[in-house]
Coordinates of C-alpha atoms in Angstrom, one line a residue:
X25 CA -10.2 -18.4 -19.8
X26 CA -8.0 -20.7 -17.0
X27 CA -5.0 -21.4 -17.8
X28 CA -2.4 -23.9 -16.3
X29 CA -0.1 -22.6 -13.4
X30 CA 3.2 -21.1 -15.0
X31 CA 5.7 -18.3 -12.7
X32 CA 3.7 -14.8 -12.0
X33 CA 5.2 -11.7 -12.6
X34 CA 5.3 -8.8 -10.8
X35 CA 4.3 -5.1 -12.9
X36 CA 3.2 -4.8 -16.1
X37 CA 4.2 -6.5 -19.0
X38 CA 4.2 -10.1 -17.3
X39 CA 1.8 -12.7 -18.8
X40 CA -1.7 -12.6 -20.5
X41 CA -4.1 -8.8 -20.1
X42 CA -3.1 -8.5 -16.3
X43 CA -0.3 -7.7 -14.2
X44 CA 1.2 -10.6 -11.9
X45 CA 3.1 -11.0 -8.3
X46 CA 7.1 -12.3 -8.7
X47 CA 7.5 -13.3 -5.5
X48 CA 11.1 -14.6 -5.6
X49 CA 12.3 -11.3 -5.3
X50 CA 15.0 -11.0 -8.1
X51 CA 13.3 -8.3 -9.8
X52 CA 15.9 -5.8 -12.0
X53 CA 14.6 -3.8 -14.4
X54 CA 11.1 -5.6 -14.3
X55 CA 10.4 -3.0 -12.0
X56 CA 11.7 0.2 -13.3
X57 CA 8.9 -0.2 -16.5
X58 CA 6.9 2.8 -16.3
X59 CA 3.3 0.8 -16.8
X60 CA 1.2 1.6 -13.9
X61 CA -2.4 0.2 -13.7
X62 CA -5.4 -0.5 -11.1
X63 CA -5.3 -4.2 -10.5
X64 CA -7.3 -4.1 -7.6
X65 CA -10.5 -2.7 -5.6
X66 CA -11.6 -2.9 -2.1
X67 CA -13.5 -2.4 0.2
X68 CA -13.8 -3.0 3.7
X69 CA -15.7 -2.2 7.1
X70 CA -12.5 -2.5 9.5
X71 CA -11.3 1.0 10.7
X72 CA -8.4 1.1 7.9
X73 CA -7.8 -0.5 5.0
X74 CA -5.4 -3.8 5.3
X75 CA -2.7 -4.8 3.6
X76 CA -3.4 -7.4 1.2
X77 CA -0.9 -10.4 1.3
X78 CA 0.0 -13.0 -1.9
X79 CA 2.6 -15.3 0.0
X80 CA 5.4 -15.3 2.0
X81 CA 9.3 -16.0 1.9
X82 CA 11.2 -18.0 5.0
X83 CA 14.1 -19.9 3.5
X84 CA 16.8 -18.0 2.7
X85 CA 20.5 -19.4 1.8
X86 CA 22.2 -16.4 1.4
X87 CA 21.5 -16.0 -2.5
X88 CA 17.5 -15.4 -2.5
X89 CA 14.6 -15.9 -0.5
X90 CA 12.5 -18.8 -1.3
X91 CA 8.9 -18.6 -1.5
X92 CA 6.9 -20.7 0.9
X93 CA 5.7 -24.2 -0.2
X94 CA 3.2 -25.2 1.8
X95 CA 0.3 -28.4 1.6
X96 CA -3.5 -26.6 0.7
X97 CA -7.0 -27.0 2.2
X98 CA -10.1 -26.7 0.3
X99 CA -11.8 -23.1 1.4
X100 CA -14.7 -25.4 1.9
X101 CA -13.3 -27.0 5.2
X102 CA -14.2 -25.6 8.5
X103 CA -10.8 -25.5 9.6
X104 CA -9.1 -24.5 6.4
X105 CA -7.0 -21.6 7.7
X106 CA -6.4 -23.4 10.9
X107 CA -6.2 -21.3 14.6
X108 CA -3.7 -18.9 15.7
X109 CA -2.4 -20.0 19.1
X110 CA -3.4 -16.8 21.3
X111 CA -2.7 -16.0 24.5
X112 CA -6.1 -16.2 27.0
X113 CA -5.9 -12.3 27.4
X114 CA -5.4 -11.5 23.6
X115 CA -8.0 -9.6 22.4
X116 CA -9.2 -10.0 18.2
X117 CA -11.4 -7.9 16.4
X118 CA -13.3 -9.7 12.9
X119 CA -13.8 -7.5 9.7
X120 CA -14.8 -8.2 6.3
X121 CA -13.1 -7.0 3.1
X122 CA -14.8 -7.3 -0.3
X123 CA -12.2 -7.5 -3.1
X124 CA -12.7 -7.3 -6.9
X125 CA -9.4 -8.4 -9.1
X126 CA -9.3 -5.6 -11.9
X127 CA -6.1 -6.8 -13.5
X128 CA -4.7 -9.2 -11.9
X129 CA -3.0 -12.6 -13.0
X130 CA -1.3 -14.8 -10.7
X131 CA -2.0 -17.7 -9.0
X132 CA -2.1 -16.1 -5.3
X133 CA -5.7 -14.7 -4.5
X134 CA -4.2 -11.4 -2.5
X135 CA -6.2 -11.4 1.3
X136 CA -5.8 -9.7 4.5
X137 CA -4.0 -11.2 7.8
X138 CA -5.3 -13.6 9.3
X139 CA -7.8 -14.6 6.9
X140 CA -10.7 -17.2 8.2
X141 CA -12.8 -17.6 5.5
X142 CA -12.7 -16.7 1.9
X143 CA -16.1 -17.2 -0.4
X144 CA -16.6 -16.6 -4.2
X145 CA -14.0 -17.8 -5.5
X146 CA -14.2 -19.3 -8.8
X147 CA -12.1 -22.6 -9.4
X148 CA -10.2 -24.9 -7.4
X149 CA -8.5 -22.9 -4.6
X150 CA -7.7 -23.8 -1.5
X151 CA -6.0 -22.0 1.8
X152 CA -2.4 -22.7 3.2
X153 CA -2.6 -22.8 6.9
X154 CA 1.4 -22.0 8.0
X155 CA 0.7 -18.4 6.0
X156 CA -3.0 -17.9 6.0
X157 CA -2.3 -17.0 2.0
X158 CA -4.9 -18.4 -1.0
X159 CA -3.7 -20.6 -4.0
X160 CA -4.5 -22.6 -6.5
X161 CA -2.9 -25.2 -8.8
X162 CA -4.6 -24.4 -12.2
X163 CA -6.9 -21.2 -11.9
X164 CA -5.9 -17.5 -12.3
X165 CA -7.4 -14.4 -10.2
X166 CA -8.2 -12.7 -13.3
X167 CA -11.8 -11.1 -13.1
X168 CA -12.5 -12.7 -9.4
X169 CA -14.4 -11.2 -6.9
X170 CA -14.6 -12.7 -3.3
X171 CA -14.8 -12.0 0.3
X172 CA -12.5 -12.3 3.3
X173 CA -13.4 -12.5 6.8
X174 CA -10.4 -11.4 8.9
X175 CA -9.9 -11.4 12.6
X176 CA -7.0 -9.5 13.5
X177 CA -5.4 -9.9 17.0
X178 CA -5.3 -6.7 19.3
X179 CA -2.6 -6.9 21.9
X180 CA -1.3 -3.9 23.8
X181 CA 1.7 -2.3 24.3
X182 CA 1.7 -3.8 27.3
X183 CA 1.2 -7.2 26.3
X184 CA 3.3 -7.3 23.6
X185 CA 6.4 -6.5 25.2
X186 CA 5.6 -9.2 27.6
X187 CA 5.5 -11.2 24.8
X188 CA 8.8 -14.2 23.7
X189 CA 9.5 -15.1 20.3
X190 CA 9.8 -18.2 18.9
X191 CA 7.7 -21.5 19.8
X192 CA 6.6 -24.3 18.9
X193 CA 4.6 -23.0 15.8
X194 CA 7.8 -21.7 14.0
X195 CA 9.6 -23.6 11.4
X196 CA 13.6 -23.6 11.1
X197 CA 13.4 -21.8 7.5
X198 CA 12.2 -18.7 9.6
X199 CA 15.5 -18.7 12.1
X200 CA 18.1 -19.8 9.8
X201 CA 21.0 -17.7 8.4
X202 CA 24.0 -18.3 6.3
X203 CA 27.6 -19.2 7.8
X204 CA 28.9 -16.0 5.7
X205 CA 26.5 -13.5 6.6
X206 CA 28.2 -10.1 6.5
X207 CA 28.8 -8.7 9.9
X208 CA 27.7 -5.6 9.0
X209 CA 24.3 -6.8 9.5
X210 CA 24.5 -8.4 13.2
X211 CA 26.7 -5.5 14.1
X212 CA 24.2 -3.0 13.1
X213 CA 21.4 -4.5 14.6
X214 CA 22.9 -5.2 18.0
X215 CA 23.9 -1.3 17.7
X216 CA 20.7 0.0 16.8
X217 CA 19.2 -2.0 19.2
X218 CA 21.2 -1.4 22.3
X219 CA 19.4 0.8 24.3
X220 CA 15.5 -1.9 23.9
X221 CA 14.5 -3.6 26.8
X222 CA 12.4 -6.4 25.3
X223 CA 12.6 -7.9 21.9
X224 CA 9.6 -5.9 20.5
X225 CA 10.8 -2.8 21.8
X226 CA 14.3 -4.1 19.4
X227 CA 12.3 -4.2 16.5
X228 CA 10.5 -1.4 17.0
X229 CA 13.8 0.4 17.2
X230 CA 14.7 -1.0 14.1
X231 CA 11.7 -0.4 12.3
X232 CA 12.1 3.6 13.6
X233 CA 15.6 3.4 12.5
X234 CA 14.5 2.8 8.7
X235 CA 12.2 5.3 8.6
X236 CA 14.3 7.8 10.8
X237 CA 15.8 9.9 7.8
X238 CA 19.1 8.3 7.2
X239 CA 17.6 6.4 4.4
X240 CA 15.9 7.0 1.5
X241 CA 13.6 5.1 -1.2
X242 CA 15.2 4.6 -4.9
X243 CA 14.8 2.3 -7.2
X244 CA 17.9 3.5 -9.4
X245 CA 20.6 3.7 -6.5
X246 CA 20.7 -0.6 -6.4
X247 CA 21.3 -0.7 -10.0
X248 CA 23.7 2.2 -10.0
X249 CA 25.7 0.7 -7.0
X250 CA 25.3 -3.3 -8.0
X251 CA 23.0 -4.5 -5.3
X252 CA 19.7 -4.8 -6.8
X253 CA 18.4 -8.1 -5.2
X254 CA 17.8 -9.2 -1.8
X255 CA 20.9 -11.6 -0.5
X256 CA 23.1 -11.0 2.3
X257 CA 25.4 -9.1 0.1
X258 CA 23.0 -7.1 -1.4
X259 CA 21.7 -6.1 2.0
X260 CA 25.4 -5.5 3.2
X261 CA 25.6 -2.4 0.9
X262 CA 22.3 -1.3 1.5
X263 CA 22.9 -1.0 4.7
X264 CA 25.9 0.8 3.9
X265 CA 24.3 3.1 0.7
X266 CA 21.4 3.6 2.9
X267 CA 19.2 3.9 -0.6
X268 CA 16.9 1.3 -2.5
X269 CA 13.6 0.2 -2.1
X270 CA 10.9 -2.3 -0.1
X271 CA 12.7 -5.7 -1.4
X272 CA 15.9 -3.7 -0.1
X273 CA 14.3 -2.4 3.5
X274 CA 11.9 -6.1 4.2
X275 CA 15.4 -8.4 3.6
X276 CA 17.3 -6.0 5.6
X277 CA 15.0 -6.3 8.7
X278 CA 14.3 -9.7 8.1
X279 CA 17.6 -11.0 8.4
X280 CA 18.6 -8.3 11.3
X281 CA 15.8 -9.9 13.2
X282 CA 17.1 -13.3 13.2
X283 CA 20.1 -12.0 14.3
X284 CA 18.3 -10.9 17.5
X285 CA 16.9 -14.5 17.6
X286 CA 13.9 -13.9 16.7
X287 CA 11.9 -15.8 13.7
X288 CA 11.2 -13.6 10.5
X289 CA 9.9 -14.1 7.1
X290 CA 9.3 -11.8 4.4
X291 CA 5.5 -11.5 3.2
X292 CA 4.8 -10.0 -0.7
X293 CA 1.3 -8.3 -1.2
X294 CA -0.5 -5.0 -2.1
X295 CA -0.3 -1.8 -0.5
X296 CA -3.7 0.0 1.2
X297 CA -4.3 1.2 -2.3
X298 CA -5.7 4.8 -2.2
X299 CA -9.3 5.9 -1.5
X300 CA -11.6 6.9 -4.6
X301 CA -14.7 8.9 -5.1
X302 CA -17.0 5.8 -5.1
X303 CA -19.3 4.0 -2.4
X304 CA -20.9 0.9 -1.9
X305 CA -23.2 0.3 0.8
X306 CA -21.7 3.3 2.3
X307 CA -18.0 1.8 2.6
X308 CA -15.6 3.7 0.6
X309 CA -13.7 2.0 -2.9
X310 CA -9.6 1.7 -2.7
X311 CA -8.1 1.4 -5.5
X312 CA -4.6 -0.7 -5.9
X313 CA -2.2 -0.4 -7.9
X314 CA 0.3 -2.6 -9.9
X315 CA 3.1 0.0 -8.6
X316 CA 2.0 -0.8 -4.8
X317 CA 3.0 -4.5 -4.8
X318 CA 5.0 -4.5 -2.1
X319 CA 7.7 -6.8 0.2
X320 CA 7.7 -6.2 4.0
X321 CA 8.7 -8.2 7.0
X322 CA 7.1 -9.8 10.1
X323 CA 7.9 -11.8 13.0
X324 CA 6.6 -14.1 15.1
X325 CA 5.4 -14.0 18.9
X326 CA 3.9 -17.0 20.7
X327 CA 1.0 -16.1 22.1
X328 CA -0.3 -13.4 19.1
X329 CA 1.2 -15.0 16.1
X330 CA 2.8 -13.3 13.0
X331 CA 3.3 -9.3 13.7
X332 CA 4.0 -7.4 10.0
X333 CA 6.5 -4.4 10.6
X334 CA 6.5 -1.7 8.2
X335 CA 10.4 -0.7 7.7
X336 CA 10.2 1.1 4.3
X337 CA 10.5 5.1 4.8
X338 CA 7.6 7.1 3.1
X339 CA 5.8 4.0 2.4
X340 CA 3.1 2.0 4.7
X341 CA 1.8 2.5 7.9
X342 CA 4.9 1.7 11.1
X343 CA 3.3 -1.0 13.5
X344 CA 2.5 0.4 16.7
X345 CA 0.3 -0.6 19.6
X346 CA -1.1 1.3 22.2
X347 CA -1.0 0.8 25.8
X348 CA -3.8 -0.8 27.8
X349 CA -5.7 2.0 28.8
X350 CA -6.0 3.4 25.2
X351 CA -7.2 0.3 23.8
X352 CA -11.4 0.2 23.9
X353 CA -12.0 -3.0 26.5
X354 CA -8.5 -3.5 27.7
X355 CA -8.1 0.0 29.5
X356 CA -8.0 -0.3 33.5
X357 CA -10.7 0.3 35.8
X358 CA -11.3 2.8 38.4
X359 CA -9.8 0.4 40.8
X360 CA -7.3 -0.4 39.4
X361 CA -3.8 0.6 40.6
X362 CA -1.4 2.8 38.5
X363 CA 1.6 0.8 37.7
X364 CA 4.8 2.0 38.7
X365 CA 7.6 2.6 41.5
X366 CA 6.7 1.9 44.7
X367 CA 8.3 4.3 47.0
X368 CA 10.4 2.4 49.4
X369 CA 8.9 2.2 53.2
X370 CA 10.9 4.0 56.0
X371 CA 12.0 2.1 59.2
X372 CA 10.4 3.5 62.3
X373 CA 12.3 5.0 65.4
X374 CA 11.4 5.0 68.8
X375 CA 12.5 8.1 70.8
X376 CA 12.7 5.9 73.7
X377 CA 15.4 4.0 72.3
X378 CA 17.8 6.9 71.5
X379 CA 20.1 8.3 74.3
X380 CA 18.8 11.8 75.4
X381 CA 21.3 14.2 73.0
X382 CA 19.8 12.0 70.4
X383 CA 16.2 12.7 72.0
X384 CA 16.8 16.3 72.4
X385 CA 18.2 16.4 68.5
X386 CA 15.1 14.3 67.1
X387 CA 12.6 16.1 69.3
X388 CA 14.1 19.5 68.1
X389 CA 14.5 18.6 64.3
X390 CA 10.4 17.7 64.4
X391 CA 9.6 21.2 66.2
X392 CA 11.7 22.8 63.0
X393 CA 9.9 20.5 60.7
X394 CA 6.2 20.8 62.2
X395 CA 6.8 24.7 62.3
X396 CA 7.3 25.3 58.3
X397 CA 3.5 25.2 57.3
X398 CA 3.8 23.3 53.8
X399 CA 0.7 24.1 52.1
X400 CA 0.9 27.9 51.0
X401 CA 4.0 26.2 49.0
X402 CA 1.3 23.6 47.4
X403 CA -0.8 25.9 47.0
X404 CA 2.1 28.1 45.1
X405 CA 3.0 24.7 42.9
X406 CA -1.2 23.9 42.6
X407 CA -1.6 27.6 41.1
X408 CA 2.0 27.2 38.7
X409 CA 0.7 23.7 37.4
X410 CA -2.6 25.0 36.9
X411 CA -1.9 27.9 35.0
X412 CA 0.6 25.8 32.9
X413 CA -1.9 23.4 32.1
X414 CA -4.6 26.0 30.9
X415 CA -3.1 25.8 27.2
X416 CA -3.0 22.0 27.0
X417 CA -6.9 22.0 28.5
X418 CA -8.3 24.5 26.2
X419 CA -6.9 22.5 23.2
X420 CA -8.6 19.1 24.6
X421 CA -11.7 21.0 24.9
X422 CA -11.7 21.9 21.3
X423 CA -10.5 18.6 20.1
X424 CA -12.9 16.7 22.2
X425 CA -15.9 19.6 20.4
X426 CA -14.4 18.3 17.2
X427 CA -14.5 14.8 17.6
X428 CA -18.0 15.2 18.5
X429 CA -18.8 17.6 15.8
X430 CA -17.5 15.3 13.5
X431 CA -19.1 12.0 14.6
X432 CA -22.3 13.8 13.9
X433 CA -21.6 14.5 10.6
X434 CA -19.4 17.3 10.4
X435 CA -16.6 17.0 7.7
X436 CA -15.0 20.6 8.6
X437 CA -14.5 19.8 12.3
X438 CA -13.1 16.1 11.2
X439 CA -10.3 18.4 8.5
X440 CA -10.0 21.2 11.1
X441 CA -9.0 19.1 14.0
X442 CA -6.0 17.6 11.1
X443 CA -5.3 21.2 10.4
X444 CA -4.9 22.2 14.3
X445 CA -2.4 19.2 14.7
X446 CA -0.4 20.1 11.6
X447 CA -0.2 23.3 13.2
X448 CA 0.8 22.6 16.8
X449 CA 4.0 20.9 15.2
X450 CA 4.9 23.2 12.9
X451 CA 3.9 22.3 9.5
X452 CA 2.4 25.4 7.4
X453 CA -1.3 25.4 6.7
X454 CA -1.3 28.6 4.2
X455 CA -4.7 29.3 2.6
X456 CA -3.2 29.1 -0.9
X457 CA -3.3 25.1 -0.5
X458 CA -6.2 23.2 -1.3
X459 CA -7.0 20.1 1.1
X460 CA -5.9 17.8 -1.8
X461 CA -2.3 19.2 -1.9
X462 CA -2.1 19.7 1.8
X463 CA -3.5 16.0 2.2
X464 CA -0.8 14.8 -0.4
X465 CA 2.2 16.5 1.6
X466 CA 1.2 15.1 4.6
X467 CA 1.3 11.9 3.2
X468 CA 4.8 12.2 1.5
X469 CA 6.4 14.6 4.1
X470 CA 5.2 13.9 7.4
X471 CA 4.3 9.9 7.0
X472 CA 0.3 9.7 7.8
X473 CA -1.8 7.0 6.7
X474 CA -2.4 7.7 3.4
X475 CA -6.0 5.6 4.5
X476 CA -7.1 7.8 6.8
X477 CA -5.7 10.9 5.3
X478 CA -7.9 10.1 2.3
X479 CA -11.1 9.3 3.9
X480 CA -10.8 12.9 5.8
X481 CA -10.7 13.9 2.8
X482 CA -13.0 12.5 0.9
X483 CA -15.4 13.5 3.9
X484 CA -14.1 17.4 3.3
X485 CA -14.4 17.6 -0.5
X486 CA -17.4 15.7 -1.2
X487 CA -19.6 18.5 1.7
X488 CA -17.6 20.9 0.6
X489 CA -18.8 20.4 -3.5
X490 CA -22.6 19.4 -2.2
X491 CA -25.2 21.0 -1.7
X492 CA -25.8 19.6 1.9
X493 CA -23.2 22.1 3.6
X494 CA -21.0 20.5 5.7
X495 CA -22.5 17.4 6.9
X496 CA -21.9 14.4 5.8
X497 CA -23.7 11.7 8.0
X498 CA -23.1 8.5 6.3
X499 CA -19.1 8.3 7.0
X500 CA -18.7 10.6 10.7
X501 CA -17.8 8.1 12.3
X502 CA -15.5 6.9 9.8
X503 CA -13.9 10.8 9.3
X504 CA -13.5 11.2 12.8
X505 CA -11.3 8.3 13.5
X506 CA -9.4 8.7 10.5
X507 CA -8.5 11.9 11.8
X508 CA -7.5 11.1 15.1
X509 CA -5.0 8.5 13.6
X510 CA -3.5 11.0 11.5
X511 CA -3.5 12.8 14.6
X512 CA -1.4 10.6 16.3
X513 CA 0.9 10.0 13.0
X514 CA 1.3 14.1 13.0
X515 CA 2.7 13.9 16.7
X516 CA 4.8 10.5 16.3
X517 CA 6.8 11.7 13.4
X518 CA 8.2 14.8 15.5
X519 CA 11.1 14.6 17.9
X520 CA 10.3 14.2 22.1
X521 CA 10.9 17.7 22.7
X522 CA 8.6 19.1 19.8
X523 CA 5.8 16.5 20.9
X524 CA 6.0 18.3 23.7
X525 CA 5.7 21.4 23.1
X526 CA 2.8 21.1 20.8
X527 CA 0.6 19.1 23.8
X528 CA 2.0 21.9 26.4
X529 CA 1.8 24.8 24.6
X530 CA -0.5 24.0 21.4
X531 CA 0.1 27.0 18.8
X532 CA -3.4 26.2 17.3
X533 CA -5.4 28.5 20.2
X534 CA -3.9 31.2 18.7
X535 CA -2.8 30.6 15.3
X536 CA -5.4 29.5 12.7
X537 CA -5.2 27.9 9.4
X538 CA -4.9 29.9 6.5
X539 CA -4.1 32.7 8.6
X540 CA -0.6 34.8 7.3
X541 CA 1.1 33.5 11.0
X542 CA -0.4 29.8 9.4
X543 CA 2.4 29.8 6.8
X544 CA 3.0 30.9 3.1
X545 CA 3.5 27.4 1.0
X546 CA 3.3 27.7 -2.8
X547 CA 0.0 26.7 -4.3
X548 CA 1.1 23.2 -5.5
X549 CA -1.2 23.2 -8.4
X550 CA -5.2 23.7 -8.9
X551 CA -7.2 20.3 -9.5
X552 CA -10.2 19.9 -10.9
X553 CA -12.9 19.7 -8.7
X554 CA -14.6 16.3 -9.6
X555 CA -12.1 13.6 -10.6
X556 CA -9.7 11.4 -9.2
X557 CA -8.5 11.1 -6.1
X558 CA -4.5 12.1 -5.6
X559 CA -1.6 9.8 -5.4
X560 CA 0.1 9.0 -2.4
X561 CA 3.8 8.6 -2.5
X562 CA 5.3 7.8 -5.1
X563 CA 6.2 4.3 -5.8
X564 CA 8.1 2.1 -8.5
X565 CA 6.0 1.6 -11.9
X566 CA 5.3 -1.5 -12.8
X567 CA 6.6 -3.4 -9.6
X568 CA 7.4 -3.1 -6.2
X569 CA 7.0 -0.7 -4.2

């Protein structure tokens, strides 16, 4: 049954069969109950599974964030969510994600960003244009199903660091901050942010900062210390603690932002959610749960819009983007040229012009010059690079047979090709582990996308428990991108010098997984074969994460 509008909660225990979303952020011990429940499944045909976003928080007085109050459209309208102002050269990509509300009651219908259209919605709801959230006045999302098209902008590297904040589209709420804000915060910011050379390379630095190692996620350490909630206080001692959770990391970057002058909000939603056993039209069920409400920033750029950062450590995916060339449509052509230094020109001198010891000393310094025959010393460098480079070539080779292997259906090449990467950096792959456990540790230990982690494998377990060997056509593509994001994620969450090495000098070509030189890690526990899918990290029961 409907039922008027009246506050939402966040966990379990709020109002009525289903969990609810508390988005003013004062959450105490509403999230430390130990009631953990799906309230949502998904899915989706975009590359990874989005974020799902309720509303979002701009006005903040010092005390508490506010959520946004906005005017509503009717989803019917053409124009209900409005246009992102892009930049001519902006690139966007549209997806659809099908969502089914499991338990769920709150007056937010949770979509992904940006949203463009939402259909199958029972009740009056309508779209609010400044967030691109869903809401209604007297319905509930209990036992809705409906689909969202998205459109998600894809700027480079490049472009994004060309990029100003700020514009015309941004409200005061999302610049302001209170006369008595603790230094602490602008000092840090400025300080972690010394070394950027453009404001997203800033937040970037700060989002890499949070996640870094020198904090760590806890729900007990802001009740323990007296700064469980989100003001400028609160923050202060986080930022001194360097423990608490995603309420604690979102308001900390949020506010350091602003300091930077650039525009910020705070936006509450779902988690990913984590991959299950079950298909539908071949596109893999996620799973969300009431402990992976969650509170993260973003900013805004004219030109793309509102950018979500990912500050919590061992929760979420960081934002990155990738430069030009990397990004399919957007890389440079043949004729392009490669952007960098310019080597200055040289200023030409006539002999005739110099008196004749000057002659005599150019004219002699050329003989010496033209005498020395540089290329057996290229040839010398040509044979050092080349040898050098042998390692690094070998391993493309077997990651571009992989890749291939696996878009034609190979789940073992897909899980192999993980394995390989986990072992060029260092992490143990003993034979003792089964994929779940290894999968699980990767997530928790080295920060991968718990997404794409999961649909590797999913791809590995179900060949690997079939009768069809180790082909599994209906999701290579799917497998094989997944794992070259978690890839990536392996290789960006080691130091410079380590990334190195394992590119340079790959240890995979001669060490192989499972092998006694692979590592000897404890068997973490045998899981049944059929059942459900692993956890990823760990996150508050029964509220945010």
């Amino acid at each position: 049954s409907r039922r008027s509008r009246r506050p939402a909660r966040a966990g379990g225990g709020g109002f009525g069969p289903g969990a609810g979303i508390d988005a003013t952020l004062q959450l105490g011990d509403d999230l430390r109950r130990p009631q953990d429940t799906v309230v949502i499944e998904l899915r989706t045909d975009a590359p990874a599974v989005p974020y799902l976003r309720a509303t979002t928080l701009s006005r903040f007085e010092g005390d508490v964030w506010e959520p946004d109050r906005s005017q509503t459209v009717a989803l019917t309208s053409d124009r209900a969510f409005g246009e992102i102002d892009l930049a001519d050269d902006i690139e966007t990509a549209e997806y659809t994600t099908k969502i089914d509300i499991v338990s769920l009651d709150t007056v937010w219908a949770p979509v992904p960003y940006p949203a463009q259209a939402v259909t199958g919605l029972d009740g009056l709801w309508g779209a609010v244009p400044y967030n691109r959230t869903v809401a209604t006045a007297s319905g509930t999302t209990q036992g809705q199903s409906y689909e969202v098209v998205y459109d998600p902008p894809r700027p480079s590297l490049e472009q994004m660091r060309a990029l100003v904040p700020g514009g015309d589209q941004v409200r005061d709420d999302t610049t302001q901050l209170p006369e008595d804000l603790p230094p602490i915060i602008g000092e840090t910011a400025a300080q972690v942010t010394a070394d950027a050379a453009t404001d997203y390379d800033k937040l970037i630095a700060l989002q890499r900062w949070f996640r870094g190692g020198e904090f760590t996620y806890s729900l007990e350490a802001p009740v323990e210390d007296g700064f469980d909630g989100s003001g400028a206080d609160a923050v202060a001692q986080f930022l001194d603690v360097k423990k608490g959770y995603c309420v604690h990391f979102a308001s900390a970057f949020a506010l350091m932002a602003r300091t930077l002058h650039i525009p910020s909000r705070i936006v509450v939603g779902y988690l990913p959610g984590e991959a299950t056993t079950e298909t539908v039209d071949g596109e893999t069920v996620y799973a969300v749960k009431s402990s992976q409400l969650h509170a993260w920033p973003e900013v805004y750029f004219e030109g793309v819009g509102w950018i979500s950062f990912e500050p919590t450590v061992s929760l979420g995916v960081p934002t990155t983007f990738s430069p030009a060339a990397a990004v399919p449509g957007q890389g440079q052509g043949a004729d392009t040229p490669t952007l960098g230094a310019t080597p200055a020109p040289t200023r030409s001198v006539d002999p005739n012009a110099l008196e004749p010891d000057q002659q005599r000393s150019a004219s002699g310094s050329g003989a010496t010059r033209s005498a020395i025959d540089p290329l057996p010393l290229f040839g010398v460098v040509a044979l050092v690079v080349f040898v050098l480079a042998l390692p690094l070539l070998a391993r493309e080779l077997r990651r571009r047979q992989q890749d291939a292997a696996a878009r034609r259906g190979d789940a073992a090449a897909a899980w192999q090709s993980v394995q390989d990467a986990a072992i060029d950096i260092g992490i143990e792959v003993p034979s003792s582990e089964t994929p779940r456990a290894f999968a699980q540790r990767l997530i928790a230990q080295h920060g991968v996308p718990a997404s794409d982690m999961n649909t590797v494998l999913i791809a590995i377990e179900r060949v690997s428990y079939s009768k069809a060997g180790t082909r599994s056509y209906w999701m290579g593509d799917a497998a094989a991108d997944a794992a070259a994001a978690v890839r990536a994620a392996l290789l960006a969450s080691v130091p410079p010098s380590r990334r190195i090495v394992a590119i340079l000098a790959p240890r995979s070509l001669v060490i192989r997984p499972g092998s006694v030189y692979a590592g000897t890690a404890p068997v973490q526990g045998r899981e049944p074969r059929q059942g459900r899918m692993f956890s990823g990290p760990p996150g508050p029961p029964g509220g945010f994460a």
